[in-house]
Short mmCIF file of C-alpha atoms in Angstrom, two decimals:
data_model
loop_
_atom_site.label_atom_id
_atom_site.label_comp_id
_atom_site.label_asym_id
_atom_site.label_seq_id
_atom_site.Cartn_x
_atom_site.Cartn_y
_atom_site.Cartn_z
CA MET U 1 0.00 0.07 0.14
CA ALA U 2 1.43 3.28 -0.83
CA MET U 3 0.31 5.69 1.85
CA ALA U 4 -0.20 9.34 1.22
CA GLN U 5 1.10 12.05 2.77
CA ARG U 6 -2.34 13.91 3.56
CA LEU U 7 -5.47 11.78 4.13
CA ARG U 8 -8.65 13.43 5.46
CA PHE U 9 -10.55 11.36 8.40
CA ILE U 10 -13.56 11.93 10.29
CA ASP U 11 -13.75 10.20 13.85
CA ILE U 12 -17.25 9.51 14.24
CA GLY U 13 -16.62 8.66 18.22
CA ALA U 14 -14.56 10.46 20.71
CA ASN U 15 -15.19 10.42 24.18
CA LEU U 16 -13.74 13.84 24.76
CA SER U 17 -15.96 14.77 27.52
CA ASP U 18 -13.99 11.69 29.57
CA ASP U 19 -11.68 12.45 32.65
CA MET U 20 -8.77 11.32 31.00
CA PHE U 21 -8.84 14.43 28.95
CA LYS U 22 -9.03 16.55 32.07
CA GLY U 23 -6.04 14.58 33.11
CA MET U 24 -8.27 12.38 35.88
CA TYR U 25 -7.56 8.57 35.87
CA ASN U 26 -9.65 6.64 38.34
CA GLY U 27 -10.61 9.61 40.29
CA LYS U 28 -7.05 10.61 40.66
CA GLN U 29 -5.12 13.82 39.32
CA TYR U 30 -1.91 13.21 37.23
CA HIS U 31 -1.68 16.08 34.94
CA PRO U 32 -3.54 19.24 33.82
CA ALA U 33 -6.42 19.11 31.58
CA ASP U 34 -4.80 19.08 27.90
CA LEU U 35 -7.72 18.68 25.21
CA PRO U 36 -6.50 21.53 23.05
CA MET U 37 -3.22 19.90 22.54
CA VAL U 38 -4.94 16.64 22.02
CA LEU U 39 -7.23 18.15 19.32
CA SER U 40 -4.39 19.97 17.76
CA ARG U 41 -2.71 16.33 17.30
CA ALA U 42 -5.84 15.33 15.83
CA TRP U 43 -5.83 18.16 12.97
CA ASN U 44 -2.15 17.53 12.30
CA ALA U 45 -2.62 14.18 12.01
CA GLY U 46 -5.83 14.63 8.84
CA VAL U 47 -8.83 14.50 11.26
CA ASP U 48 -11.08 17.03 9.58
CA ARG U 49 -13.86 16.66 12.34
CA ILE U 50 -14.69 14.61 15.14
CA ILE U 51 -18.16 13.68 16.75
CA VAL U 52 -18.07 13.94 20.17
CA THR U 53 -20.03 11.17 21.94
CA GLY U 54 -22.67 11.29 24.32
CA GLY U 55 -23.83 8.21 26.65
CA SER U 56 -26.09 9.95 29.38
CA LEU U 57 -28.10 12.94 29.31
CA GLU U 58 -25.32 15.06 31.42
CA GLU U 59 -22.75 13.50 29.09
CA SER U 60 -24.63 14.77 25.95
CA LYS U 61 -24.72 18.05 27.78
CA GLN U 62 -20.99 18.41 28.24
CA ALA U 63 -20.55 16.98 24.82
CA LEU U 64 -22.50 19.83 23.14
CA GLU U 65 -20.39 22.24 25.32
CA ILE U 66 -17.07 20.75 23.85
CA ALA U 67 -18.74 20.89 20.70
CA GLN U 68 -19.46 24.42 20.95
CA THR U 69 -15.69 25.12 21.27
CA ASP U 70 -14.56 24.50 17.45
CA ASP U 71 -15.82 24.23 13.94
CA ARG U 72 -14.89 21.14 13.47
CA LEU U 73 -16.34 19.54 16.39
CA PHE U 74 -19.90 18.06 16.46
CA CYS U 75 -21.86 15.72 19.04
CA THR U 76 -24.38 12.99 19.90
CA VAL U 77 -27.01 13.32 22.44
CA GLY U 78 -28.51 9.83 23.59
CA VAL U 79 -28.07 7.33 26.52
CA HIS U 80 -25.46 4.21 26.40
CA PRO U 81 -27.28 1.05 26.89
CA THR U 82 -25.08 0.34 30.38
CA ARG U 83 -26.77 3.70 31.56
CA CYS U 84 -30.17 3.14 30.87
CA LYS U 85 -31.16 3.02 34.45
CA GLU U 86 -30.85 6.91 34.61
CA PHE U 87 -34.31 7.06 32.93
CA GLU U 88 -36.02 5.43 35.94
CA ALA U 89 -33.85 6.97 38.76
CA ARG U 90 -35.84 10.02 39.03
CA GLY U 91 -39.11 7.86 38.59
CA GLU U 92 -39.99 10.28 35.63
CA PRO U 93 -38.85 8.35 32.37
CA GLU U 94 -40.81 10.22 30.04
CA LYS U 95 -39.56 13.48 31.56
CA HIS U 96 -35.91 12.26 30.97
CA LEU U 97 -36.76 11.34 27.34
CA LYS U 98 -38.24 14.89 26.87
CA ASP U 99 -35.28 16.62 28.34
CA LEU U 100 -32.86 14.44 25.88
CA LEU U 101 -35.14 15.85 22.96
CA GLU U 102 -35.03 19.44 24.25
CA LEU U 103 -30.90 19.12 24.35
CA ALA U 104 -30.81 17.41 20.73
CA ARG U 105 -33.22 20.10 19.22
CA HIS U 106 -31.08 22.64 20.85
CA GLY U 107 -28.05 21.32 19.42
CA CYS U 108 -29.12 21.26 16.44
CA SER U 109 -30.35 24.72 16.07
CA LEU U 110 -26.62 25.43 16.65
CA GLY U 111 -25.70 22.97 14.13
CA LYS U 112 -23.68 20.64 16.50
CA VAL U 113 -25.75 17.65 17.16
CA VAL U 114 -25.72 15.12 14.33
CA ALA U 115 -27.15 12.00 15.97
CA ILE U 116 -29.07 10.44 18.49
CA GLY U 117 -26.82 8.05 20.70
CA GLU U 118 -24.93 6.45 21.88
CA CYS U 119 -27.73 3.92 22.37
CA GLY U 120 -28.20 0.25 21.72
CA LEU U 121 -27.82 -2.80 23.80
CA ASP U 122 -24.57 -4.53 25.64
CA TYR U 123 -25.28 -7.62 27.01
CA ASP U 124 -21.87 -7.91 27.90
CA ARG U 125 -22.13 -5.53 30.99
CA LEU U 126 -25.59 -6.42 32.53
CA LYS U 127 -24.27 -5.71 35.89
CA PHE U 128 -24.54 -1.88 34.88
CA CYS U 129 -28.01 -2.28 33.29
CA PRO U 130 -30.34 -5.19 33.14
CA ALA U 131 -31.53 -6.41 29.67
CA ASP U 132 -35.11 -5.71 30.09
CA VAL U 133 -34.30 -2.10 30.86
CA GLN U 134 -31.71 -1.76 28.08
CA ARG U 135 -34.23 -3.07 25.74
CA ARG U 136 -36.96 -0.56 26.60
CA TYR U 137 -35.08 2.92 26.69
CA PHE U 138 -33.31 1.80 23.30
CA GLU U 139 -36.68 1.79 21.83
CA LYS U 140 -37.48 4.63 23.15
CA GLN U 141 -34.34 6.64 22.07
CA PHE U 142 -36.21 5.88 18.28
CA TYR U 143 -38.62 8.24 19.26
CA LEU U 144 -35.70 11.17 19.32
CA ALA U 145 -34.46 10.11 16.03
CA GLU U 146 -37.92 10.24 14.36
CA VAL U 147 -39.16 13.26 15.69
CA THR U 148 -35.49 15.31 14.95
CA GLY U 149 -34.63 13.24 11.78
CA LEU U 150 -31.30 12.70 13.05
CA PRO U 151 -29.50 9.23 12.05
CA MET U 152 -28.47 7.05 15.04
CA PHE U 153 -25.09 6.17 16.63
CA LEU U 154 -25.61 2.62 17.63
CA HIS U 155 -24.36 0.30 20.20
CA MET U 156 -24.05 -3.45 19.99
CA ARG U 157 -22.20 -5.91 21.94
CA ALA U 158 -23.10 -9.50 22.72
CA ALA U 159 -26.63 -8.78 21.95
CA ALA U 160 -27.10 -9.16 18.40
CA THR U 161 -30.41 -11.28 17.95
CA ASP U 162 -32.37 -8.60 20.31
CA PHE U 163 -30.63 -5.76 18.92
CA CYS U 164 -31.56 -6.86 15.41
CA GLU U 165 -34.98 -7.61 16.35
CA ILE U 166 -35.56 -4.01 17.51
CA MET U 167 -33.83 -2.56 14.47
CA GLN U 168 -36.17 -4.51 12.44
CA ALA U 169 -39.39 -3.27 14.16
CA ASN U 170 -38.15 0.41 14.05
CA GLN U 171 -36.52 0.70 10.90
CA GLN U 172 -38.63 3.16 9.52
CA ARG U 173 -38.24 5.79 12.51
CA PHE U 174 -34.77 7.01 11.62
CA PRO U 175 -33.10 8.04 8.19
CA ALA U 176 -29.56 6.16 8.87
CA GLY U 177 -27.30 5.09 11.17
CA VAL U 178 -23.67 3.36 11.97
CA VAL U 179 -23.16 0.33 14.54
CA HIS U 180 -20.08 1.45 15.93
CA SER U 181 -17.08 -0.13 17.69
CA PHE U 182 -17.98 -3.64 15.76
CA THR U 183 -16.41 -6.63 17.46
CA GLY U 184 -19.11 -9.37 16.32
CA THR U 185 -18.89 -12.49 13.86
CA ALA U 186 -19.10 -12.63 10.23
CA GLU U 187 -22.81 -13.59 10.72
CA GLU U 188 -23.52 -10.83 12.94
CA ARG U 189 -21.67 -8.62 10.37
CA ASP U 190 -23.89 -9.96 7.62
CA ARG U 191 -27.27 -9.24 9.58
CA LEU U 192 -26.17 -5.69 10.28
CA LEU U 193 -25.30 -5.44 6.14
CA GLY U 194 -28.82 -6.58 5.83
CA PHE U 195 -30.05 -3.19 7.07
CA GLU U 196 -29.47 -1.03 3.98
CA LYS U 197 -29.46 2.11 5.77
CA LEU U 198 -26.67 0.98 8.48
CA TYR U 199 -22.63 1.30 8.33
CA ILE U 200 -20.25 -0.37 10.29
CA GLY U 201 -18.11 1.29 12.37
CA ILE U 202 -14.44 0.21 12.73
CA ASN U 203 -11.81 0.94 15.61
CA GLY U 204 -8.91 -0.45 17.36
CA CYS U 205 -11.07 -2.73 19.00
CA SER U 206 -12.47 -4.08 16.12
CA LEU U 207 -9.03 -5.32 15.12
CA LYS U 208 -7.68 -7.30 17.88
CA THR U 209 -7.34 -10.53 16.58
CA LYS U 210 -7.05 -12.59 13.37
CA GLU U 211 -11.06 -13.17 13.41
CA ASN U 212 -11.60 -9.50 14.00
CA LEU U 213 -9.47 -8.48 10.64
CA ASP U 214 -11.04 -11.05 8.38
CA VAL U 215 -14.61 -10.00 9.76
CA MET U 216 -13.45 -6.59 9.13
CA ALA U 217 -11.96 -7.29 5.57
CA GLY U 218 -15.85 -8.52 4.73
CA ILE U 219 -17.42 -4.93 4.81
CA PRO U 220 -17.91 -3.39 1.68
CA VAL U 221 -15.79 -0.27 2.20
CA GLU U 222 -18.90 1.50 1.07
CA ARG U 223 -20.67 0.56 4.32
CA MET U 224 -18.10 1.32 6.78
CA MET U 225 -16.92 4.12 8.88
CA ILE U 226 -13.88 4.44 11.14
CA GLU U 227 -13.43 5.91 14.38
CA THR U 228 -11.11 5.78 17.73
CA ASP U 229 -13.72 5.53 20.59
CA SER U 230 -11.10 7.47 22.42
CA PRO U 231 -9.49 7.40 25.25
CA TYR U 232 -10.44 3.66 24.96
CA CYS U 233 -9.69 1.47 21.98
CA GLU U 234 -6.25 1.90 21.39
CA ILE U 235 -4.51 -0.47 19.14
CA LYS U 236 -2.02 -2.02 21.33
CA ALA U 237 1.09 -3.92 20.57
CA ALA U 238 -0.36 -7.40 21.06
CA HIS U 239 -3.16 -6.82 18.41
CA ALA U 240 -3.08 -8.77 15.52
CA GLY U 241 -3.08 -5.79 12.91
CA VAL U 242 -0.04 -3.75 14.74
CA GLU U 243 2.12 -5.02 11.68
CA HIS U 244 0.22 -2.67 9.52
CA VAL U 245 0.32 0.57 11.53
CA ILE U 246 2.93 3.32 10.19
CA THR U 247 2.33 6.17 12.18
CA HIS U 248 3.33 6.57 15.53
CA TRP U 249 3.54 9.11 18.25
CA VAL U 250 5.86 9.54 21.18
CA SER U 251 4.17 8.79 24.37
CA LYS U 252 4.82 9.17 28.32
CA LYS U 253 3.01 7.82 30.85
CA LYS U 254 0.45 9.59 32.94
CA GLU U 255 2.79 10.04 35.88
CA ARG U 256 5.50 11.97 33.34
CA HIS U 257 2.79 13.71 31.21
CA GLU U 258 4.23 16.09 28.54
CA GLU U 259 1.75 18.53 26.98
CA HIS U 260 3.26 17.93 23.25
CA LEU U 261 3.10 14.27 23.92
CA THR U 262 0.59 11.70 24.05
CA VAL U 263 -0.22 9.65 27.16
CA LYS U 264 0.60 6.22 27.03
CA SER U 265 -2.33 3.78 26.75
CA ARG U 266 -4.74 6.75 26.20
CA ASN U 267 -6.33 6.95 22.79
CA GLU U 268 -6.64 10.07 21.01
CA PRO U 269 -8.28 11.02 17.88
CA CYS U 270 -5.07 11.27 15.96
CA HIS U 271 -4.61 7.55 16.26
CA ILE U 272 -7.54 7.37 13.44
CA ARG U 273 -5.19 7.30 11.16
CA GLN U 274 -3.68 4.15 12.94
CA VAL U 275 -7.25 2.47 12.57
CA PHE U 276 -7.06 3.35 8.96
CA GLU U 277 -3.49 2.13 8.17
CA VAL U 278 -4.69 -1.55 9.49
CA ILE U 279 -7.77 -1.48 7.36
CA ALA U 280 -5.74 -0.49 4.65
CA GLY U 281 -2.77 -2.65 5.02
CA PHE U 282 -4.72 -5.71 5.90
CA ARG U 283 -7.32 -5.42 3.03
CA LYS U 284 -4.10 -4.76 0.90
CA VAL U 285 -5.34 -1.59 -0.36
CA GLU U 286 -3.47 0.08 -3.29
CA ASP U 287 -4.94 3.41 -3.62
CA ALA U 288 -5.07 4.56 -0.07
CA ASN U 289 -6.45 8.10 -1.12
CA GLY U 290 -9.16 6.20 -2.77
CA ILE U 291 -10.43 4.20 0.23
CA ALA U 292 -9.92 7.32 2.76
CA GLU U 293 -12.11 9.50 0.45
CA ILE U 294 -14.97 6.80 0.66
CA LEU U 295 -15.03 6.15 4.16
CA TYR U 296 -15.05 9.87 4.25
CA LYS U 297 -18.14 10.58 1.91
CA ASN U 298 -19.70 7.43 3.86
CA THR U 299 -19.64 9.50 7.11
CA CYS U 300 -20.69 12.91 5.51
CA SER U 301 -23.47 11.19 3.50
CA VAL U 302 -25.41 9.95 7.15
CA PHE U 303 -24.07 12.83 9.26
CA PHE U 304 -23.42 15.88 7.30
CA PRO U 305 -25.60 15.65 4.40
CA ASP U 306 -25.69 19.22 3.68
CA GLN U 307 -22.13 20.10 3.97
#
């Protein structure tokens, strides 16, 4: 693969409100907040736009605040499946849904909210939220997409059967969507591809094993998007696809933080370039510019249709 110097990327999922970008790790302060430098590295790496993920009502508010700090930042509004108990925490689930809708509408009026989510099902982490509660409030969030006309930023982990049943029943209620951070099987991939309006999002967690790489290679590039899910899902030295990584950044442990360097084991939006390199390298892509442009256009068609 001939890797061009300048490629355009859109990171469809970055958790920029996470405490790690404030210098906090497991409740302890290790270094000053450094989000401006994190973003500077992203822009220099060819990242054109970033969609900041909202995973709860409060986090969605924070995501919108961050998105308003730069013309290249956008965000989602929604509730992650593991946090769906928040709908009932105040005993007013419909009020919670209304608050999400008001926030989404406000963000849309600012040109910043581009999707509903992150929402879906996660049966790997039922200790945080029971499956029946997840299903109930996953379905509720289709209302937000239906009313606003926004696409959906979706989460599916160890729950393909229920997820696809819910998608099937609600597929007329949203214009398009992406199932992000996909780590499923070839069969699950193909079930998702059976929904014409769905794309599949690939990040470092999608590229850990040889099986992951084989599954990724079976996704038509016209149905794929890329992301970092930072500060999580970095590509690690033990991952099967690491041999295809070309671009590296000098990093230091959080205890020895230097603003102009990345933090060891903290993923950043700039690392989307590594995700792309693994995808292109494993698939033996000859035209890096060509595939990067397709991924870019896929993302624009869903989240930025008027731009």
